[in-house]
Amino acid sequence: MSLRPRLPGEVPAQTAEVARLAFPKGCLCMRIREALGPLFADQDFVDLFPQRGQPAWPPHQLAIVSVLQFVEGLSDRQAAAALRGRIDWKFLLGLDLTDPGFDHSVLSEFRDRLVADRAPRRLLDLVLDRLQEAGLLVRPGGQRTDSTHVLATVRRLNRLENTAEHLRAALNALAAAAGDWLQRTVPADWFDRYQRRIEDYRLPRGEGPRRQYMEHTGEDCIRLLTAINDPHAPSWLPQIPAVEALRLCWIQEFFIAQDRVRMRDPKDMPPSRDRIESPYDGEARYCIKNATEWSGYKVHLTETCDAHSPHLITHVVTTEATVTDVEVTETIHGALEQSGLLAGEHFVDRGYVNAKLLATSAGSHGVELTGPIRHDITWQGKAGEGFAIDGFLIDWDTRTAVCPQGHRSVRWKPHRQQRPGYWQSNVFFDRHDCAACPVRSKCTRSKTEPRKLALAPREEHDAIRARRQLQETDQWRRHYATRAGVEGTIAQGLRRCGLRRSRYIGLTKTRLQHVLTAAALNLIRTDAWLTGTPFASTRTSRFSRLRPA
C-alpha cells in the first residue's frame, strides 16, 4: 500500500455539535483534541509506506486508534467497532458521523510497519512533542524510574515439556512447508507420539522414567535434524525458524557421550540469559526476582515528578527478563538527554544504582542519581561490630591505608578485574601487626593471614562512602520518598492498560505494546490534569489512621 499524505482536517461541524450534546461536560477524547489538536499527521509516517501501490488508510488515524486501544484496553475488533459507533472517537479523529471506519485487520498491518521502524518509540515521541507544543511538558526538574515484570504469551514449560514441544513445533512447521518429504522421513510411531501438545500429566512419573523419556526425545530430535541436513533433503529446510529453534534447544538440553544422547545436568546448561524457554517465543527468558518468578520480559517506565505539572512518561524501555535494572540506567540517561527531557535529578531504587553510575552520572549527563546504594556486604559490615572498609583511613595520594588501630598498610596492588576496563586495588597490612592485634577477631577470620582490603577506584569509593552516610539521614529519606510515586504509575498501567501480559509474541512487538501503553497513559494523565483531578494519595487502612502522631 502507498501513502498519499494529507493534513488532518478540523472536526466536522455536525460531529462537533452532536459530540457536545452527547457529552455536555466533555470527555477524554474531546479534551485531548481541544488541548493538543490532531495528535499525529500522515507526514509523520511517510517513510513507513512505499510511494506506489493501492492507497493506504490514513496512518495518523490508525496511530490514534492504536493508542486509544490501550487507553480503554480494547482488542483490534473492539477498537474498529468503537471507531464506527462512538461519537467521541470520531471527534478526536476529526471524522464525519457517517464515516464507516476500517476493518480491524488494518491495525495489525500498521503495527507490522511500526515494528519494522528504526525508531520504535515514534508514537510516544510524537505525543511528547504535542504535549511540549501545548506547554504541558517542559524539561523536568525531577524524574523517577521503576520496572516490573511482563509475562510472555506462552506457557511455562519444564525441561521435558519444552524439549518435546520444540520437536512438535518443528514437525508442524515442516508439515506445512515440506509435507511430502516429512511423511517419507519420520517413523510412523511419531504420529502418535507428537500429534498432541505435550502436557506434564501425560508424561511418565519418577525421575528414572522421565529421564529416559527425555533422552528418547533427544534421540528423535537429532534424528530429525540429521535428516534435515542430509544432502538429498531440500536445502532450505534448516532456514525454517522452528528448525533452528529445535537445533538450539537440543544443544541446550543434550550432549552425546559414547554414541548416546545424554541429558545435561542443570549446572551444565546455559545461563537463564541464553536459555530458550518456549518454541513459540524464543526471546522470552525465565527470571526470578525476590519471590517472583516468570518467563517473559521486563519494562522500565520513566516519568516526570514535578509538583506543578502533570506526571508524564518520557521514556519506556523493554528488555529481556534477565537484564538487570542497573544495565538500563545509562540507556535511559542517554535517550532522555538526546530528546532534551533529561531531568536534573533522577529518583531510582537500589537496583538502578552502582558505584560507577554514582561517580559519573553528574559529569557525563548532568543528572544527579538519587537512590540508595547497598550496604557493605562483607561480614565485618553486616555484623556492625567489625572493622569494615569505611573504618579505614585511605590516603589515595600516597597509596596507603591506616586501620582503626593505627597500623599502616605495607603494599598497594592495583589490578584489572574481569569486567573490561575496571580496576581494583588490593591493600595489604603487615603480618606481624595483624598477628599481635588485640581486636584481630573483629577484622579478619583468617588464623594466620593479615587483613586485605579490596578498594574500588577512588571516585567510586568516595561516591559509595558519601551515599551510605547520606542515606542514613532523615532529610535524605524524606527527599527520596518522591520515588514511591512511580509505583502508582506501574499500577495504573497494570489495571487500565494490561501492562502485565504481553499481547504479542517476541521482544520487538512487546516493546511496541509498551510504547503504546506509555502514550495512552500520557493521554489519561493529561486529561486528569486538564480536569483538575488531584494526584492519588497512598492508600492507608483505617487502623493505620489511628496511629498516634
XYZ file of C-alpha atoms in Angstrom:
549
model
C 0.000 0.000 0.000
C 1.200 3.517 -0.799
C 0.705 6.682 1.206
C -0.707 9.913 -0.136
C -0.163 12.262 2.804
C -2.942 14.639 3.754
C -3.254 17.081 6.583
C -5.723 16.202 9.350
C -8.741 18.451 8.990
C -10.859 20.264 11.509
C -13.581 18.420 13.372
C -16.717 18.457 11.133
C -19.380 20.835 12.424
C -22.026 18.131 12.710
C -19.674 15.809 14.595
C -18.734 18.607 16.999
C -22.370 19.582 17.589
C -23.535 16.033 18.309
C -20.491 15.303 20.496
C -21.148 18.359 22.658
C -24.807 17.389 23.019
C -23.836 13.826 23.979
C -21.062 14.966 26.350
C -22.046 18.389 27.704
C -19.246 18.213 30.294
C -16.735 16.891 27.789
C -14.799 13.626 27.807
C -11.214 12.461 27.418
C -11.213 12.353 23.603
C -12.801 15.793 23.285
C -10.491 17.441 25.813
C -7.395 15.898 24.226
C -8.452 17.145 20.772
C -9.182 20.645 22.056
C -5.953 20.864 24.102
C -3.462 19.153 21.754
C -5.158 19.317 18.368
C -4.526 16.405 15.976
C -2.111 14.055 17.720
C -0.468 12.798 14.527
C -0.174 13.684 10.841
C 0.316 11.439 7.820
C 3.652 13.133 7.210
C 4.922 11.610 10.475
C 4.729 8.132 8.912
C 5.579 8.781 5.267
C 8.814 6.744 5.483
C 6.881 3.613 6.510
C 4.950 3.336 3.239
C 6.046 2.844 -0.396
C 5.424 5.553 -2.967
C 3.451 3.282 -5.281
C 0.539 0.925 -4.822
C -3.004 0.959 -3.554
C -3.737 3.953 -1.282
C -3.368 3.119 2.411
C -5.743 4.119 5.180
C -4.545 7.444 6.693
C -1.823 6.385 9.147
C -2.467 9.273 11.537
C -5.920 7.812 12.182
C -4.500 4.299 12.650
C -1.979 5.685 15.118
C -4.667 7.424 17.181
C -6.830 4.298 17.273
C -3.794 2.203 18.265
C -3.213 4.454 21.271
C -6.900 4.598 22.198
C -6.908 0.791 22.286
C -4.654 0.934 25.317
C -6.458 3.863 26.888
C -9.511 1.610 27.159
C -7.955 -1.882 26.952
C -9.630 -2.911 23.690
C -8.817 -5.601 21.147
C -8.446 -4.806 17.441
C -12.044 -5.806 16.711
C -13.374 -3.763 19.624
C -11.324 -0.729 18.576
C -12.600 -0.905 14.989
C -16.173 -1.207 16.271
C -15.656 1.763 18.626
C -14.457 3.911 15.726
C -17.600 3.082 13.758
C -20.059 3.745 16.556
C -18.604 6.185 19.089
C -19.000 9.918 18.680
C -16.113 10.849 20.983
C -13.648 8.791 18.916
C -14.880 10.432 15.716
C -14.417 13.832 17.374
C -10.791 13.065 18.273
C -10.023 11.766 14.784
C -11.970 14.551 13.042
C -14.325 12.174 11.165
C -17.832 12.640 9.844
C -20.639 10.898 11.708
C -21.253 8.760 8.622
C -17.617 7.585 8.350
C -17.673 3.748 8.257
C -14.196 3.289 9.735
C -11.994 0.392 8.661
C -11.570 -3.344 9.046
C -9.790 -4.404 12.217
C -7.031 -6.201 10.273
C -5.659 -2.811 9.154
C -4.429 -2.207 12.724
C -2.283 -5.330 12.644
C -0.767 -4.297 9.315
C 0.025 -0.853 10.728
C 1.720 -2.377 13.785
C 3.873 -4.513 11.486
C 5.119 -1.328 9.866
C 5.838 0.206 13.265
C 7.674 -2.933 14.387
C 9.954 -2.699 11.352
C 10.556 1.008 12.082
C 14.055 2.099 13.058
C 12.540 4.464 15.622
C 10.487 2.131 17.878
C 9.456 4.990 20.199
C 7.990 7.067 17.364
C 4.405 7.230 18.664
C 5.468 8.142 22.200
C 7.876 10.789 20.914
C 5.141 12.338 18.762
C 2.753 12.506 21.729
C 5.502 14.122 23.812
C 6.083 16.674 21.033
C 2.388 17.628 21.083
C 2.490 17.976 24.867
C 5.540 20.227 24.625
C 3.837 22.385 21.990
C 0.835 22.752 24.292
C 3.081 23.787 27.201
C 2.133 20.757 29.305
C 5.633 19.236 29.164
C 8.803 21.186 29.841
C 12.263 19.978 30.771
C 11.567 18.402 34.174
C 13.423 19.152 37.355
C 12.971 15.580 38.585
C 12.147 12.188 37.139
C 11.742 8.679 38.540
C 12.059 5.178 37.135
C 10.909 1.734 38.119
C 10.412 -1.611 36.413
C 8.001 -4.513 36.536
C 7.861 -7.982 35.052
C 5.892 -8.785 31.915
C 4.561 -12.266 31.194
C 5.085 -13.623 27.689
C 2.114 -15.073 25.799
C 3.410 -18.613 26.241
C 3.004 -21.310 28.840
C 5.660 -22.040 31.444
C 7.233 -25.384 30.482
C 9.521 -27.716 32.349
C 12.580 -29.116 30.578
C 10.860 -32.243 29.302
C 7.826 -30.354 28.013
C 9.995 -27.700 26.424
C 12.127 -30.193 24.505
C 9.226 -32.273 23.245
C 7.244 -29.146 22.337
C 10.206 -27.828 20.333
C 10.219 -31.048 18.350
C 6.454 -30.919 17.836
C 6.641 -27.290 16.685
C 9.361 -28.182 14.176
C 7.282 -31.095 12.860
C 4.271 -28.830 12.377
C 6.372 -26.236 10.554
C 7.894 -28.906 8.308
C 4.457 -30.387 7.644
C 3.314 -27.024 6.303
C 6.477 -26.351 4.280
C 7.530 -29.819 3.061
C 4.762 -32.265 3.926
C 5.644 -34.940 1.358
C 9.286 -35.015 2.412
C 8.345 -35.197 6.110
C 5.873 -38.048 5.545
C 8.592 -40.122 3.852
C 11.163 -39.328 6.550
C 9.635 -39.717 10.010
C 8.734 -43.062 11.631
C 5.063 -43.995 11.823
C 5.032 -44.030 15.635
C 5.875 -40.290 15.709
C 2.340 -39.507 14.602
C 1.044 -40.953 17.863
C 3.871 -39.590 19.999
C 3.868 -35.969 18.804
C 0.401 -35.360 17.402
C -0.851 -33.643 20.565
C 0.549 -30.882 22.745
C 2.992 -32.207 25.312
C 1.371 -31.994 28.750
C 3.019 -32.802 32.050
C 0.180 -35.051 33.204
C 0.756 -37.296 30.150
C 4.450 -37.748 30.891
C 5.890 -40.656 32.916
C 6.266 -40.377 36.675
C 9.504 -40.763 38.553
C 12.979 -39.418 37.859
C 14.238 -42.523 36.028
C 11.359 -42.899 33.539
C 11.230 -39.160 32.905
C 14.951 -39.026 32.192
C 14.596 -41.963 29.814
C 11.684 -40.236 28.058
C 13.739 -37.024 27.810
C 16.722 -38.781 26.255
C 14.465 -40.684 23.860
C 13.036 -37.321 22.761
C 16.596 -36.049 22.309
C 17.341 -39.018 20.043
C 14.263 -38.175 17.975
C 15.436 -34.566 17.727
C 18.882 -35.497 16.478
C 17.373 -37.972 14.025
C 15.156 -35.256 12.540
C 17.986 -32.701 12.427
C 20.239 -35.246 10.689
C 17.572 -35.898 8.076
C 17.091 -32.171 7.516
C 20.813 -31.688 6.862
C 21.037 -34.680 4.539
C 22.302 -33.677 1.047
C 19.167 -35.190 -0.543
C 16.809 -33.085 1.581
C 15.649 -29.641 0.387
C 18.485 -27.215 1.071
C 16.179 -24.571 2.586
C 14.832 -26.718 5.420
C 17.450 -25.567 8.013
C 16.343 -21.983 7.429
C 12.872 -22.624 8.871
C 12.752 -20.748 12.240
C 11.215 -23.693 14.110
C 14.024 -25.967 12.874
C 16.694 -23.527 14.030
C 14.929 -23.254 17.402
C 14.946 -27.051 17.691
C 18.699 -27.136 16.988
C 19.416 -24.562 19.692
C 17.144 -26.346 22.163
C 18.944 -29.641 21.554
C 22.331 -28.037 22.233
C 20.862 -26.525 25.385
C 19.468 -29.789 26.751
C 21.678 -32.657 25.468
C 25.137 -33.860 24.601
C 26.472 -37.060 23.027
C 28.624 -39.423 25.086
C 29.706 -42.862 23.846
C 27.403 -42.522 20.824
C 24.383 -41.983 23.041
C 22.287 -38.886 23.650
C 22.570 -37.779 27.259
C 20.587 -35.208 29.195
C 22.641 -32.319 30.580
C 22.850 -31.701 34.293
C 21.367 -28.338 35.309
C 24.830 -26.949 36.125
C 25.972 -27.676 32.551
C 23.072 -25.830 30.922
C 23.375 -22.264 29.584
C 22.549 -19.409 31.984
C 18.997 -18.076 32.054
C 20.047 -15.136 29.875
C 20.735 -17.541 26.975
C 18.225 -20.296 27.705
C 15.251 -20.799 25.370
C 12.033 -21.188 27.338
C 9.468 -21.775 24.583
C 9.440 -22.816 20.911
C 6.843 -20.134 20.211
C 8.680 -17.159 21.717
C 12.427 -17.590 21.508
C 13.133 -14.228 23.167
C 11.202 -14.832 26.398
C 13.512 -15.580 29.334
C 12.993 -17.132 32.748
C 13.860 -14.939 35.713
C 13.490 -14.888 39.491
C 13.383 -11.625 41.445
C 12.751 -11.867 45.165
C 9.691 -14.152 45.427
C 8.524 -13.571 41.830
C 9.399 -15.924 39.002
C 8.222 -15.590 35.406
C 9.026 -16.188 31.754
C 8.919 -13.104 29.598
C 10.309 -9.592 29.712
C 10.788 -6.518 31.874
C 9.580 -2.968 31.218
C 11.114 0.208 32.673
C 8.975 3.359 32.871
C 10.434 6.823 33.478
C 8.128 9.722 34.346
C 8.376 13.348 35.386
C 7.599 14.063 39.039
C 7.421 17.837 39.405
C 4.502 19.008 41.545
C 3.492 21.889 39.261
C 2.994 19.827 36.087
C 1.352 16.539 35.038
C 3.387 13.426 35.659
C 4.088 12.202 32.131
C 6.021 9.177 30.934
C 9.032 10.399 28.969
C 10.821 7.113 28.339
C 9.994 3.424 28.157
C 12.366 0.557 27.510
C 11.576 -3.153 27.294
C 14.259 -5.774 27.858
C 14.573 -9.483 28.328
C 13.665 -10.564 31.841
C 17.272 -11.386 32.746
C 18.601 -7.878 32.042
C 19.237 -6.205 35.392
C 17.916 -2.748 36.224
C 21.371 -1.202 36.520
C 22.153 -2.154 32.919
C 19.499 0.243 31.563
C 20.275 3.306 33.712
C 22.833 4.654 31.254
C 20.478 3.882 28.343
C 17.715 5.955 29.963
C 20.033 8.894 30.611
C 21.397 8.869 27.070
C 17.968 8.697 25.402
C 16.442 11.433 27.561
C 19.468 13.685 27.105
C 19.170 13.291 23.336
C 15.483 14.240 23.420
C 16.076 17.198 25.743
C 13.931 15.716 28.526
C 16.631 14.611 30.972
C 15.841 15.965 34.425
C 18.357 17.374 36.837
C 17.604 14.648 39.386
C 16.713 11.011 38.794
C 14.992 9.039 41.573
C 15.531 5.279 41.351
C 15.573 2.277 43.637
C 18.645 0.320 44.633
C 18.595 -1.877 41.528
C 19.449 1.048 39.227
C 22.444 2.301 41.231
C 26.054 1.203 41.344
C 29.287 2.896 42.287
C 30.294 3.825 38.739
C 26.950 5.492 37.998
C 27.069 7.439 41.262
C 30.513 8.722 40.370
C 29.929 9.527 36.681
C 26.246 10.454 36.127
C 26.684 14.100 37.101
C 29.743 14.548 34.924
C 28.616 12.615 31.847
C 24.948 13.630 31.707
C 24.491 16.403 34.260
C 21.973 14.396 36.288
C 22.058 13.609 39.990
C 21.260 9.951 40.581
C 19.240 9.734 43.789
C 18.892 6.209 45.065
C 20.248 4.058 47.897
C 23.434 2.088 47.464
C 23.519 -1.353 49.014
C 25.111 -1.710 52.403
C 28.505 -3.284 52.956
C 28.014 -7.000 52.285
C 31.228 -8.166 53.994
C 30.807 -9.931 57.297
C 32.523 -7.037 59.064
C 29.967 -4.616 57.638
C 26.985 -6.855 58.337
C 27.928 -7.569 61.935
C 28.120 -3.916 62.850
C 30.856 -4.690 65.337
C 33.701 -5.492 62.949
C 36.063 -3.206 61.108
C 34.513 -2.620 57.692
C 36.293 -0.736 54.895
C 34.613 2.519 55.940
C 36.544 2.308 59.225
C 39.934 2.579 57.459
C 41.595 5.861 56.542
C 42.551 5.783 52.857
C 45.291 8.072 51.512
C 44.952 7.830 47.737
C 47.889 10.129 47.035
C 50.422 8.033 48.935
C 48.579 4.753 48.261
C 48.383 3.746 51.890
C 45.651 2.822 54.343
C 45.549 3.089 58.130
C 43.481 0.594 60.125
C 41.339 1.571 63.141
C 44.222 0.513 65.431
C 46.629 2.911 63.740
C 48.659 0.406 61.697
C 49.706 1.474 58.205
C 49.463 -0.784 55.153
C 52.638 -2.173 53.598
C 51.569 -2.852 49.992
C 49.079 -1.430 47.456
C 48.480 -3.517 44.355
C 46.173 -2.291 41.533
C 44.887 -4.969 39.155
C 42.330 -5.276 36.367
C 39.081 -7.092 37.130
C 37.278 -9.467 34.764
C 34.878 -6.652 33.870
C 36.506 -4.782 30.938
C 38.233 -1.559 31.902
C 37.510 -1.938 35.656
C 40.395 -1.647 38.095
C 40.526 -2.634 41.746
C 43.231 -2.104 44.341
C 44.201 -4.699 46.921
C 45.738 -3.257 50.099
C 47.809 -5.470 52.403
C 48.831 -4.969 56.032
C 51.864 -6.256 57.849
C 51.554 -9.853 59.046
C 53.191 -9.109 62.405
C 50.931 -6.100 63.122
C 47.807 -8.179 62.460
C 49.065 -11.203 64.419
C 49.617 -9.148 67.551
C 46.444 -7.063 67.237
C 44.153 -7.470 70.294
C 40.992 -6.956 68.183
C 42.024 -9.223 65.313
C 38.749 -11.208 65.536
C 36.801 -8.088 64.536
C 38.955 -7.549 61.476
C 39.689 -10.921 59.868
C 38.703 -14.562 60.339
C 41.963 -15.902 58.973
C 44.166 -17.572 61.574
C 47.473 -16.555 60.011
C 46.934 -14.171 57.091
C 46.786 -10.378 57.622
C 43.813 -8.186 56.684
C 43.426 -7.365 52.987
C 41.215 -4.604 51.586
C 39.690 -4.568 48.095
C 39.132 -0.955 47.028
C 37.151 0.313 44.066
C 38.612 3.226 42.055
C 38.910 6.421 44.061
C 35.898 8.240 42.559
C 33.654 5.218 43.081
C 34.944 4.555 46.596
C 34.270 8.153 47.631
C 30.820 8.095 45.987
C 29.842 4.911 47.832
C 31.071 6.245 51.145
C 29.271 9.564 50.753
C 25.984 7.940 49.686
C 25.989 5.442 52.556
C 26.401 8.254 55.026
C 23.780 10.422 53.327
C 21.097 7.763 53.008
C 21.065 7.235 56.765
C 19.788 10.763 57.390
C 16.094 11.569 57.848
C 16.325 14.514 55.461
C 17.541 12.291 52.618
C 14.842 9.702 53.329
C 12.107 12.330 53.166
C 13.516 13.653 49.898
C 13.858 10.147 48.449
C 10.179 9.412 49.236
C 9.406 11.138 45.913
C 10.417 7.951 44.129
C 7.488 5.978 45.541
C 5.024 7.665 43.193
C 6.296 5.738 40.171
C 4.842 2.564 41.663
C 1.403 4.133 41.200
C 2.240 4.622 37.519
C 3.022 0.953 37.143
C -0.177 0.031 38.995
C -2.177 2.267 36.652
C -0.553 0.594 33.651
C -1.380 -2.843 35.038
C -5.010 -2.097 35.848
C -6.004 0.019 32.889
C -3.688 -0.942 30.031
C -2.860 -4.599 30.692
C 0.840 -3.946 31.212
C 1.482 -7.242 32.996
C 0.892 -9.502 29.990
C 2.301 -9.182 26.516
C -0.361 -9.130 23.801
C 2.109 -10.198 21.158
C 4.955 -12.660 20.632
C 8.562 -11.522 20.654
C 10.546 -8.725 22.244
C 10.103 -6.247 19.379
C 6.315 -6.445 19.351
C 6.154 -6.372 23.132
C 8.285 -3.220 23.055
C 5.745 -1.625 20.696
C 2.948 -2.568 23.108
C 4.721 -0.734 25.902
C 5.290 2.346 23.738
C 1.547 2.428 23.021
C 0.839 1.906 26.718
C 3.071 4.836 27.677
C 1.385 7.072 25.081
C -2.047 6.016 26.366
C -1.103 6.744 29.987
C 0.110 10.190 28.948
C -3.283 10.963 27.388
C -5.072 9.714 30.513
C -2.863 11.866 32.752
C -3.168 14.899 30.519
C -6.949 14.631 30.747
C -6.720 14.307 34.539
C -4.573 17.435 34.654
C -6.959 19.385 32.427
C -9.917 18.490 34.651
C -8.064 19.330 37.856
C -8.078 15.757 39.163
C -5.652 15.660 42.123
C -2.815 13.178 42.272
C -3.819 9.976 44.009
C -2.537 9.557 47.538
C -1.183 6.401 49.095
C -3.968 4.262 50.475
C -3.999 3.979 54.246
C -6.035 1.445 56.195
C -8.500 2.610 58.818
C -6.387 1.056 61.549
C -3.236 2.868 60.361
C -5.053 6.194 60.561
C -5.417 5.699 64.320
C -1.635 5.731 64.835
C -0.721 8.446 67.377
C 1.152 11.404 65.912
